Short mmCIF file of C-alpha atoms and ligand atoms in Angstrom, two decimals:
data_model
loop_
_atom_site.label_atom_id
_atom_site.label_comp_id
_atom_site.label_asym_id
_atom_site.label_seq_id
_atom_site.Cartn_x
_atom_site.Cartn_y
_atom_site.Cartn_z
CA UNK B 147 12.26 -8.35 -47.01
CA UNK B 148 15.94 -8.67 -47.10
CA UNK B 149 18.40 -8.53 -44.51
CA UNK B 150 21.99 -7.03 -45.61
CA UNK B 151 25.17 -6.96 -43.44
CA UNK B 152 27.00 -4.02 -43.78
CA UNK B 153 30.85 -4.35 -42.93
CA UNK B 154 31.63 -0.56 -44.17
CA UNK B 155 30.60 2.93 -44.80
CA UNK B 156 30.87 2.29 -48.43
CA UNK B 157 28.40 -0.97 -48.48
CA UNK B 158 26.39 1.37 -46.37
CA UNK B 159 26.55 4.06 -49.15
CA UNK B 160 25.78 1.04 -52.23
CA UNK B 161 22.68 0.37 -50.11
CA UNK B 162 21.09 3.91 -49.90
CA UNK B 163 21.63 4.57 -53.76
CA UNK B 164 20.22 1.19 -54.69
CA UNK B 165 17.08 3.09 -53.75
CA UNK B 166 14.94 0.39 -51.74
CA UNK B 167 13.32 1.58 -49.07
CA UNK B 168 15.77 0.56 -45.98
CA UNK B 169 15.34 0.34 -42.19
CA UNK B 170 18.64 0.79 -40.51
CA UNK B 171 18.90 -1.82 -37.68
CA UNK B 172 21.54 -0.94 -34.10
CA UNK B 173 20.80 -3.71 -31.47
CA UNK B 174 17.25 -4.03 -33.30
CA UNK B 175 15.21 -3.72 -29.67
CA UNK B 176 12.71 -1.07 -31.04
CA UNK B 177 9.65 -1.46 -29.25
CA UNK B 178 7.39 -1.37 -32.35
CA UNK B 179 7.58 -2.99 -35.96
CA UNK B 180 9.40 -0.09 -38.24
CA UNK B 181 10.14 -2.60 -40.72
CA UNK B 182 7.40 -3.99 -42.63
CA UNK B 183 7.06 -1.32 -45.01
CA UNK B 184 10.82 -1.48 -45.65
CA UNK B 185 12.40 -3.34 -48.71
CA UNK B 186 15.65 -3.66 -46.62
CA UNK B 187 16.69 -3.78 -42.99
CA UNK B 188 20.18 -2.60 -42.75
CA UNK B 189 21.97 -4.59 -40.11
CA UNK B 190 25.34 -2.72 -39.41
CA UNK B 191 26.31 -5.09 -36.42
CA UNK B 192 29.25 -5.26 -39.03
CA UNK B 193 30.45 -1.61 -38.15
CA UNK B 194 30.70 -2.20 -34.69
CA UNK B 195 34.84 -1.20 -33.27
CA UNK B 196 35.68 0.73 -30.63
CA UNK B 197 38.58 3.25 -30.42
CA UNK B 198 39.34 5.72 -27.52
CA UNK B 199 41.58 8.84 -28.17
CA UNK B 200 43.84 10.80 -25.26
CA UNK B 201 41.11 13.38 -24.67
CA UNK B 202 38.68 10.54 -23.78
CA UNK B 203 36.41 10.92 -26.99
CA UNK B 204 35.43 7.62 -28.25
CA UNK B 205 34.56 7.02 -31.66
CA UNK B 206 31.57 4.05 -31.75
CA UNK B 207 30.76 2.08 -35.10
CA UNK B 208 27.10 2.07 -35.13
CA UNK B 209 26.82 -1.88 -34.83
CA UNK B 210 28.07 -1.38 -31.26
CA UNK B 211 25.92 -3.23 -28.26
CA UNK B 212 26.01 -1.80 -24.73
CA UNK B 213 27.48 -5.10 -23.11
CA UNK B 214 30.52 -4.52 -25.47
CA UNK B 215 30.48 -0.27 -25.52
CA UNK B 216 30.67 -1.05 -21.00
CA UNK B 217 33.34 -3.52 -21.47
CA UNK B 218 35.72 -2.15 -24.29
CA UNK B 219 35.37 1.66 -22.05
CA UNK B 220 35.79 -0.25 -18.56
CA UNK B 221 39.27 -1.44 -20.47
CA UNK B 222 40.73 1.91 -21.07
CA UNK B 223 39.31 3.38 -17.63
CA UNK B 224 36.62 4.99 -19.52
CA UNK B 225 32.66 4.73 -19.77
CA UNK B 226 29.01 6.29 -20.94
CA UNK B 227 26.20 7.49 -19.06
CA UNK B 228 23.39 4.53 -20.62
CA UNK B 229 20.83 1.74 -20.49
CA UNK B 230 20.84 -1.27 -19.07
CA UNK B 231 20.34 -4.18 -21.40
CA UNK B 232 23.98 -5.07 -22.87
CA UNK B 233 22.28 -6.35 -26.34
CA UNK B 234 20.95 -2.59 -26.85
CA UNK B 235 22.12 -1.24 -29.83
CA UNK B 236 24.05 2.25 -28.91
CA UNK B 237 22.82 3.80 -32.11
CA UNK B 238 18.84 2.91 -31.09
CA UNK B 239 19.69 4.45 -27.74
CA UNK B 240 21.44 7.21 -28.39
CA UNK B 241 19.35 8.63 -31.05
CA UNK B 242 16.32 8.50 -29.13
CA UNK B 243 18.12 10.06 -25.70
CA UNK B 244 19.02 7.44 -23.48
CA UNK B 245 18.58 7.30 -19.70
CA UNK B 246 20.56 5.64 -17.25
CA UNK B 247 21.86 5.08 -13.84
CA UNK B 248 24.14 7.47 -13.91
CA UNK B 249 22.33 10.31 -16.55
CA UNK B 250 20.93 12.78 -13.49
CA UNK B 251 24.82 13.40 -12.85
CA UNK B 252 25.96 12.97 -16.31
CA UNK B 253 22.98 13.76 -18.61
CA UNK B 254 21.46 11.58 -21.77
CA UNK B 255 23.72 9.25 -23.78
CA UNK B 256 23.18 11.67 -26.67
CA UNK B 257 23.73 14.76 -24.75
CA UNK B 258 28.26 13.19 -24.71
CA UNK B 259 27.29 12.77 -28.56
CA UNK B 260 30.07 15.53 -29.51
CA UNK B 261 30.23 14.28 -33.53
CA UNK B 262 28.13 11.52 -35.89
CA UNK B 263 29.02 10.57 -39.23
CA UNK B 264 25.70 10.33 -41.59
CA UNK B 265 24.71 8.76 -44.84
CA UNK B 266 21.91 10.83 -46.20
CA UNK B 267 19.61 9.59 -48.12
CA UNK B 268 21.12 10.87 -51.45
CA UNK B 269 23.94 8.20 -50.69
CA UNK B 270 26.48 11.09 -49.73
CA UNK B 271 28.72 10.70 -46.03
CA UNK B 272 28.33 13.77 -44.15
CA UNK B 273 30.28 14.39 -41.11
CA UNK B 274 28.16 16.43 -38.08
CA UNK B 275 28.70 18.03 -34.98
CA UNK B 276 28.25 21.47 -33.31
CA UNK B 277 30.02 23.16 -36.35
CA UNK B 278 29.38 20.85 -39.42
CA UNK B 279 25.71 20.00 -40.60
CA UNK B 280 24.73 21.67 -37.16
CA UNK B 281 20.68 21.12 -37.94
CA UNK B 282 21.25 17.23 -38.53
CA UNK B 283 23.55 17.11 -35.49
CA UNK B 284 20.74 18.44 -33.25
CA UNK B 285 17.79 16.79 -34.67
CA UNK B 286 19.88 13.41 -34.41
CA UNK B 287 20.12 14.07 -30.38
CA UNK B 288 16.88 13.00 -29.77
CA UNK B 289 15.05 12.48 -32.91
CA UNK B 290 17.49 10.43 -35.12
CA UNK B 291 16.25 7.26 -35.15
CA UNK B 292 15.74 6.42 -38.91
CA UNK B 293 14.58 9.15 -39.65
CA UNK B 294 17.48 11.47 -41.21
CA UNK B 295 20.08 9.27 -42.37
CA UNK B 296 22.13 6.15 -41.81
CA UNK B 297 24.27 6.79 -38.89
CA UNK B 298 27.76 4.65 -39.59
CA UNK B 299 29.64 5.86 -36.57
CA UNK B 300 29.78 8.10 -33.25
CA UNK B 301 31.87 10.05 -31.33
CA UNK B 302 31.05 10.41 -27.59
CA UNK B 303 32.60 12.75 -24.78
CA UNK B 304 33.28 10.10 -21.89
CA UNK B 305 33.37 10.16 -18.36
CA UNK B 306 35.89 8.08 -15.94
CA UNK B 307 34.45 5.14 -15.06
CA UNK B 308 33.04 5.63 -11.98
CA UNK B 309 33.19 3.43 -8.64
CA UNK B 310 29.64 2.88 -7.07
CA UNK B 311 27.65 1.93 -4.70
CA UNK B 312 24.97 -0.55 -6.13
CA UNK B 313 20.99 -0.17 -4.64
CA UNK B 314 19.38 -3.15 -4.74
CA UNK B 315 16.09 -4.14 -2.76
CA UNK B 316 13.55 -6.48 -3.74
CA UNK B 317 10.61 -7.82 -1.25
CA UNK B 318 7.23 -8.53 -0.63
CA UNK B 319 5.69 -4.94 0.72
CA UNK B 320 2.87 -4.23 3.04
CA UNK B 321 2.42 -1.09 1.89
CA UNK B 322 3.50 -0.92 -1.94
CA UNK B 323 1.50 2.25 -3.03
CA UNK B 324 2.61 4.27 -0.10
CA UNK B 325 6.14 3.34 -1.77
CA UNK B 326 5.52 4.44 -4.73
CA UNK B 327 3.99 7.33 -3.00
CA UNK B 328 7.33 7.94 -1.34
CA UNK B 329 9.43 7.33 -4.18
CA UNK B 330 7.31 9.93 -6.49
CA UNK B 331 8.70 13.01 -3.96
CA UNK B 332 11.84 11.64 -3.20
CA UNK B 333 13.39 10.36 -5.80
CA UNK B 334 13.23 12.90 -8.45
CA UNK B 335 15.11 15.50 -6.02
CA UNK B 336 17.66 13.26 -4.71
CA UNK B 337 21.12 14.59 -5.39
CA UNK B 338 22.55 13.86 -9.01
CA UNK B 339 24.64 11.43 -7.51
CA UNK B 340 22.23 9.13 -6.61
CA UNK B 341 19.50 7.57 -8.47
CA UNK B 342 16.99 5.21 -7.30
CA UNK B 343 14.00 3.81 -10.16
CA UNK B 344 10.97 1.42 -8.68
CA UNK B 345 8.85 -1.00 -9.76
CA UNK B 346 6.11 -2.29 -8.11
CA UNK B 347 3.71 -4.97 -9.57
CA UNK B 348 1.08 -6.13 -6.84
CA UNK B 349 3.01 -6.76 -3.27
CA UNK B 350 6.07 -6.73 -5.01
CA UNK B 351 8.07 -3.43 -4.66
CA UNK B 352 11.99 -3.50 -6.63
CA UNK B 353 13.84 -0.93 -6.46
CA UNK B 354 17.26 -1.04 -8.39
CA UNK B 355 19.81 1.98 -8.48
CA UNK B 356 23.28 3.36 -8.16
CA UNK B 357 24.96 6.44 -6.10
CA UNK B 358 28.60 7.62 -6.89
CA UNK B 359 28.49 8.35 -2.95
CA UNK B 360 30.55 5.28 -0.69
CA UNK B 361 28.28 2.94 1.50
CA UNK B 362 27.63 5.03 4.22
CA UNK B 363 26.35 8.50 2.61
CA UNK B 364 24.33 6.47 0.28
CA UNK B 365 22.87 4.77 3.15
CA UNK B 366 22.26 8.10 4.96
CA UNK B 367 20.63 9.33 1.80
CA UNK B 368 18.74 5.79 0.99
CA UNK B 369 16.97 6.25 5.04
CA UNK B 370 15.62 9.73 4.31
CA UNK B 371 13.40 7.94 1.84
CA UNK B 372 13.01 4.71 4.56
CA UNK B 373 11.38 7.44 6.54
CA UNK B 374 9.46 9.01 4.13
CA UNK B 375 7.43 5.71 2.62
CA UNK B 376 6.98 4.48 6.63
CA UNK B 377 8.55 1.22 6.19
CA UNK B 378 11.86 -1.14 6.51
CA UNK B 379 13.14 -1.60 3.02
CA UNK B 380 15.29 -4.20 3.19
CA UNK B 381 18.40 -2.83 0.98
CA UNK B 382 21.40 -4.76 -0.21
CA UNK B 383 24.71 -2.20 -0.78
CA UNK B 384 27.63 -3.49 -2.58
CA UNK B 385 30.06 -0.84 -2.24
CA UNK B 386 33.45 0.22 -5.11
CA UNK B 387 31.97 -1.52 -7.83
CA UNK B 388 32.77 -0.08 -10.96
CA UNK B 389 29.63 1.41 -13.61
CA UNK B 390 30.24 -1.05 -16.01
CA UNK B 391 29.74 -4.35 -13.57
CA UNK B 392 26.60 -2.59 -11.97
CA UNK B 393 25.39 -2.53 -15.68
CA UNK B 394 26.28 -5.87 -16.12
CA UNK B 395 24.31 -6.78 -12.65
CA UNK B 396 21.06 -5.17 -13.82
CA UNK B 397 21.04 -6.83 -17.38
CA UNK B 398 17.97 -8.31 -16.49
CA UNK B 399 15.85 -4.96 -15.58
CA UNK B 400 14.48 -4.43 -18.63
CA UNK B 401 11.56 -2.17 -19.84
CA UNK B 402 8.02 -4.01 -20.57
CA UNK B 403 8.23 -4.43 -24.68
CA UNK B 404 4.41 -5.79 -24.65
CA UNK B 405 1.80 -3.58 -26.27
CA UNK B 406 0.02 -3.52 -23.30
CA UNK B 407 2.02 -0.70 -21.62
CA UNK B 408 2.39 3.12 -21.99
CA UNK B 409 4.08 5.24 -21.21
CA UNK B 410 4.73 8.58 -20.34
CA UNK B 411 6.69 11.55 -18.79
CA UNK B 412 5.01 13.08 -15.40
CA UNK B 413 6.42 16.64 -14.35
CA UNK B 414 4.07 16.17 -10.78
CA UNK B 415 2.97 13.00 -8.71
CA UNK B 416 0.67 10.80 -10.02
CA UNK B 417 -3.19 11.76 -9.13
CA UNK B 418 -5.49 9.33 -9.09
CA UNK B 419 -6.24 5.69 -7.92
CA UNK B 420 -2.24 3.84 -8.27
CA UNK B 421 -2.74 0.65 -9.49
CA UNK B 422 -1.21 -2.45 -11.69
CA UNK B 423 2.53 -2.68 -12.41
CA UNK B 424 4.46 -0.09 -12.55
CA UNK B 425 8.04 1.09 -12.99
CA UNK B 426 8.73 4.55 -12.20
CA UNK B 427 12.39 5.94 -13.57
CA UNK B 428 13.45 9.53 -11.95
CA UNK B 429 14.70 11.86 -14.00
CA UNK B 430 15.82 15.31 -13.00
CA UNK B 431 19.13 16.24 -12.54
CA UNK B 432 21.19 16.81 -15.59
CA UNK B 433 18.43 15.61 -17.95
CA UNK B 434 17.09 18.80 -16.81
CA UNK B 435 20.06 21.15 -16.68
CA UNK B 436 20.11 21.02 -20.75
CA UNK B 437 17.06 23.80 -22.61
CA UNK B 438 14.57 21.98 -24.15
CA UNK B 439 15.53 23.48 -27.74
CA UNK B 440 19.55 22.70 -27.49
CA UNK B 441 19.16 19.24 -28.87
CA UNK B 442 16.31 17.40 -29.91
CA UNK B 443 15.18 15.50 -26.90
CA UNK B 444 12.62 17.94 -25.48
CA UNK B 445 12.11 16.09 -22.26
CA UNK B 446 13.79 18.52 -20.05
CA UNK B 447 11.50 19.38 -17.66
CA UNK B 448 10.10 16.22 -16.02
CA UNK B 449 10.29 14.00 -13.11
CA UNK B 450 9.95 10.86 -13.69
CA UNK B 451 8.65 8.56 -16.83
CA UNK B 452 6.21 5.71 -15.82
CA UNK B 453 5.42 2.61 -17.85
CA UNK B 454 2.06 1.16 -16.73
CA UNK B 455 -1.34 -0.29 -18.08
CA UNK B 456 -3.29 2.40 -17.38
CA UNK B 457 -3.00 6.29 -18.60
CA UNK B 458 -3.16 8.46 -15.62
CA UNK B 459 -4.92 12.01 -16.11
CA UNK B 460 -2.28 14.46 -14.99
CA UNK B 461 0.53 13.06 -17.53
CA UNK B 462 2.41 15.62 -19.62
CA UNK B 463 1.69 13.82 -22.89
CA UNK B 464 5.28 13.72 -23.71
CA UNK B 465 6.61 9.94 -24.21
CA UNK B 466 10.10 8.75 -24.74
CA UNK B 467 10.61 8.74 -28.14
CA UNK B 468 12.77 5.19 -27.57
CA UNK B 469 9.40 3.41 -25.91
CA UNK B 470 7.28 4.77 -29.19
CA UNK B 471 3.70 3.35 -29.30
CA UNK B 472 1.88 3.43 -32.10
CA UNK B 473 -1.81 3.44 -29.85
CA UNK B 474 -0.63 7.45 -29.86
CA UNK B 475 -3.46 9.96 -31.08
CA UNK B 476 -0.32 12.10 -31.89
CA UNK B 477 2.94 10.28 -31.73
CA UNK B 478 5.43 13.05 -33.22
CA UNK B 479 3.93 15.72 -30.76
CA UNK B 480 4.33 13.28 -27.77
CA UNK B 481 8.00 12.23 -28.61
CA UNK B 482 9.40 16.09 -29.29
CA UNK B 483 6.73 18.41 -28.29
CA UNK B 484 7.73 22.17 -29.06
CA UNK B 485 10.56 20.69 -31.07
CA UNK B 486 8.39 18.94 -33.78
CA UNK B 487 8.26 22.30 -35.87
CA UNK B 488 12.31 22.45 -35.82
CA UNK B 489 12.29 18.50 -36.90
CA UNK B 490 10.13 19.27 -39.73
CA UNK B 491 12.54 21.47 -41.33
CA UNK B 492 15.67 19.69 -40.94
CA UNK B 493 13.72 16.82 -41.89
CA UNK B 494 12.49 18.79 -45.14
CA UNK B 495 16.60 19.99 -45.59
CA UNK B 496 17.53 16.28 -45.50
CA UNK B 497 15.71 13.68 -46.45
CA UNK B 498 12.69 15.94 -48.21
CA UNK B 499 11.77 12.91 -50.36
CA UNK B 500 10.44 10.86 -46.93
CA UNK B 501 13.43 7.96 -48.15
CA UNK B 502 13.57 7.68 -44.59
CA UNK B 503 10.50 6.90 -43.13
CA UNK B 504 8.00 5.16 -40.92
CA UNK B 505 4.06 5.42 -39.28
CA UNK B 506 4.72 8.10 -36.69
CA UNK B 507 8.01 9.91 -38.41
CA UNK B 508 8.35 13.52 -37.95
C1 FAD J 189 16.31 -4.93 -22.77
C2 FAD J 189 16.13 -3.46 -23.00
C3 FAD J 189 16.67 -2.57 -22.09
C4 FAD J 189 16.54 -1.18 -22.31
N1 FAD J 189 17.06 -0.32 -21.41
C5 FAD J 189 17.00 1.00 -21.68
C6 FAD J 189 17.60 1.93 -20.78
O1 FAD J 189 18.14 1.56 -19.74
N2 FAD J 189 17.56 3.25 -21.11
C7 FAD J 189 16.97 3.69 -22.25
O2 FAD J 189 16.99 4.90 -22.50
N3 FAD J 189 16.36 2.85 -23.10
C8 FAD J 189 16.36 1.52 -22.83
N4 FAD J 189 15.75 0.66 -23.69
C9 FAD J 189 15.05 1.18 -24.87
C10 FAD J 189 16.04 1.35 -26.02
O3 FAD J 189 16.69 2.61 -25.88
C11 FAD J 189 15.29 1.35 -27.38
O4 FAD J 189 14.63 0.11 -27.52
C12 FAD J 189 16.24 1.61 -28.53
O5 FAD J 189 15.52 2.06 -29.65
C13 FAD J 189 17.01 0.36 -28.92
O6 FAD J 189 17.98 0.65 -29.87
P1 FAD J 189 18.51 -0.54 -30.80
O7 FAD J 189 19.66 -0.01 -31.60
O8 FAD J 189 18.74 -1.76 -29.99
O9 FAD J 189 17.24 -0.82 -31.70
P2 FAD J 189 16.95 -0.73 -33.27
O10 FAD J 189 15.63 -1.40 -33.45
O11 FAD J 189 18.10 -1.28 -34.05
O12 FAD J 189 16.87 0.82 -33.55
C14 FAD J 189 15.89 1.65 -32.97
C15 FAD J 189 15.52 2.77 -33.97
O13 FAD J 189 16.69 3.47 -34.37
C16 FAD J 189 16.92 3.34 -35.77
N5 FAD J 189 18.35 3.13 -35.98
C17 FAD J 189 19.09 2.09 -35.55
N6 FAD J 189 20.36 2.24 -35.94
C18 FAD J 189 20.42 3.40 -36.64
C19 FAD J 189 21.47 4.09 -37.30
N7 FAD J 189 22.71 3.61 -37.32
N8 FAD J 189 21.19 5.26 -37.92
C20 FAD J 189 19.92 5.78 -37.90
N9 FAD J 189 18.90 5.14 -37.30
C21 FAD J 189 19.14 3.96 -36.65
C22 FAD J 189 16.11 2.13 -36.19
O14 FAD J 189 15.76 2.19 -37.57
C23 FAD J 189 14.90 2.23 -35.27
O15 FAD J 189 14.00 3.17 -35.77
C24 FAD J 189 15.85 -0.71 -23.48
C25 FAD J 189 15.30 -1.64 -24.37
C26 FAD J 189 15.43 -2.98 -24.13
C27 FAD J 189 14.83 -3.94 -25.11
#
């Protein structure tokens, strides 16, 4: 298989009509193997610049990590509701959703997607958004990983870059369960400005999070949930740190890549025996403020997602489609439930020849 760097929208272009089956590659963190049936893998860490205009849209190449996308923003006063890991690929994320610290206040990464531009797999460059190629531009907020067309470049609504308080807490618990527990009521309905995810593996309980409250609301907030799981969490608050440093802070709190673990959206608390690791990430908020059919993420109506060992009987079957797993009876139902039928047909518009494709593809 060959590996081709792509510095521009035309190489981009030469590579579609040379007809080999390609596998466009962002950061290149997908959880599962997409590339083995692929002739190509289209590395467009070439297209990777940043530019930020006076209404605060940014226009993203495609090649763009989330290290850089934090740090170029924080420069211009500007930033993205994202993930963590700064060697994400923005494309990877945003196609698939993207959830971050800040998304119950400010929503996915691809719900600020306000434009793309698109190489189909005919070789043409399309331009989307809400007006142009409006089918492609909603299946790609959610659904567009490799699956419609080479993304080259994105256009995002920002935000200001927020000052925060960062949540950190990390300690031996006697009680980790009745944390999690806790955390399963609590967190989910805590207000959009704060958001708390946990991880607990054994005795070990972590929680890491942000609030765009000061120190002492946050703490106010952060001891109604003290109170609820029964026990002295031992908290560390760095107040007036700006989004992109707490990023930077929590490079290391990565989701578990290892085959291993599943996981899935929960719309209720977990039933059943708690056990192994597991990290819990809250959702709510403005992930949920969005319909389920006005882009193509149709996650809109959950809790929390859990990655653990074990399956747990009262999940809603829906999984991230950016933590795919190919152990899935029925992968394309679990990544876009009632939107699957919609996907189809763009997907049949688009790319009707499958040039785009991979195990699990809509
Ligand atoms: C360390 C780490 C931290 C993470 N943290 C978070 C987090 O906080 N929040 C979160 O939501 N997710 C998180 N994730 C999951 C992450 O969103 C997915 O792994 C995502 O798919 C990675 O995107 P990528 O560009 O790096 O990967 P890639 O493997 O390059 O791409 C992923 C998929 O998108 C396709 N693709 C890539 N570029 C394009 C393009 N230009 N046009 C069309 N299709 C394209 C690829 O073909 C592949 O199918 C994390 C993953 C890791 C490894």
């Amino acid at each position: 298989m060959e590996l081709l760097h792509c510095r521009s929208v035309a190489d981009v272009v030469a590579a579609v009509k040379s007809g080999r089956r390609l596998v466009p590659r962002g950061g290149g963190h997908c959880f599962v193997d997409r590339t083995s049936a692929a002739d190509v893998v289209l590395d467009l860490s070439g297209l990777h610049t940043i530019a930020v205009a006076h209404d605060g849209v940014a226009t993203i190449g495609a090649g763009a990590l989330l290290g850089q996308v934090y740090g170029e923003l924080h420069n211009v006063g500007r930033a993205l509701p994202a993930g963590c890991g700064p060697t994400v690929g923005i494309a990877g994320l945003t196609l698939g959703g993207g959830i971050g610290l800040v998304g119950r206040k400010y929503g996915l990464t691809c719900d600020r997607l306000v434009g793309a531009q698109v190489v189909l797999a005919d070789g043409s460059v399309v331009e989307c958004d809400a007006d142009r190629e409006p089918d492609l531009f909603w299946a790609l907020r959610g659904a567009g990983g490799g699956q419609f067309g080479v993304v080259t470049e994105f256009r995002f609504k920002t935000i200001a870059e927020p000052m925060m308080t960062r949540i950190a807490a990390d300690w031996a618990a006697p009680n980790p369960m009745e944390i999690a527990q806790a955390w399963q009521v609590w967190a989910p309905d805590a207000p959009d400005d704060l958001t708390l995810n946990l991880t607990v593996d054994g005795a070990q309980a972590v929680l890491i999070g942000a609030s765009l409250l000061p120190l002492e609301p946050t703490r106010a907030l952060l001891a109604e949930f003290t109170s609820l799981a029964g026990t002295a969490v031992p908290f560390v608050l760095h107040a007036d740190v700006p989004l992109s440093e707490v990023k930077a802070s929590f490079a290391d709190a990565t989701p578990s890549e290892t085959a291993e673990m599943h996981s899935e959206f929960f719309d209720q608390p977990l039933t059943g025996e708690l056990a192994g690791r597991m990290a819990f990430t809250a959702m709510g908020g403005a992930y949920n403020r969005v319909a389920t059919d006005a882009t193509a993420f149709a996650h809109r109506n959950e809790r929390f997602l859990l990655e653990s060992p074990a399956a747990y009987a009262n999940g809603s079957g829906h999984v991230y489609p950016n933590f795919p797993d190919l152990t899935l009876a029925d992968g394309p139902t679990a990544y876009h439930g009632v939107n699957l039928a919609r996907l189809r047909a763009v997907k049949q518009v688009y790319d009707p020849d499958r040039f785009f494709d991979f195990p699990q593809a809509v």
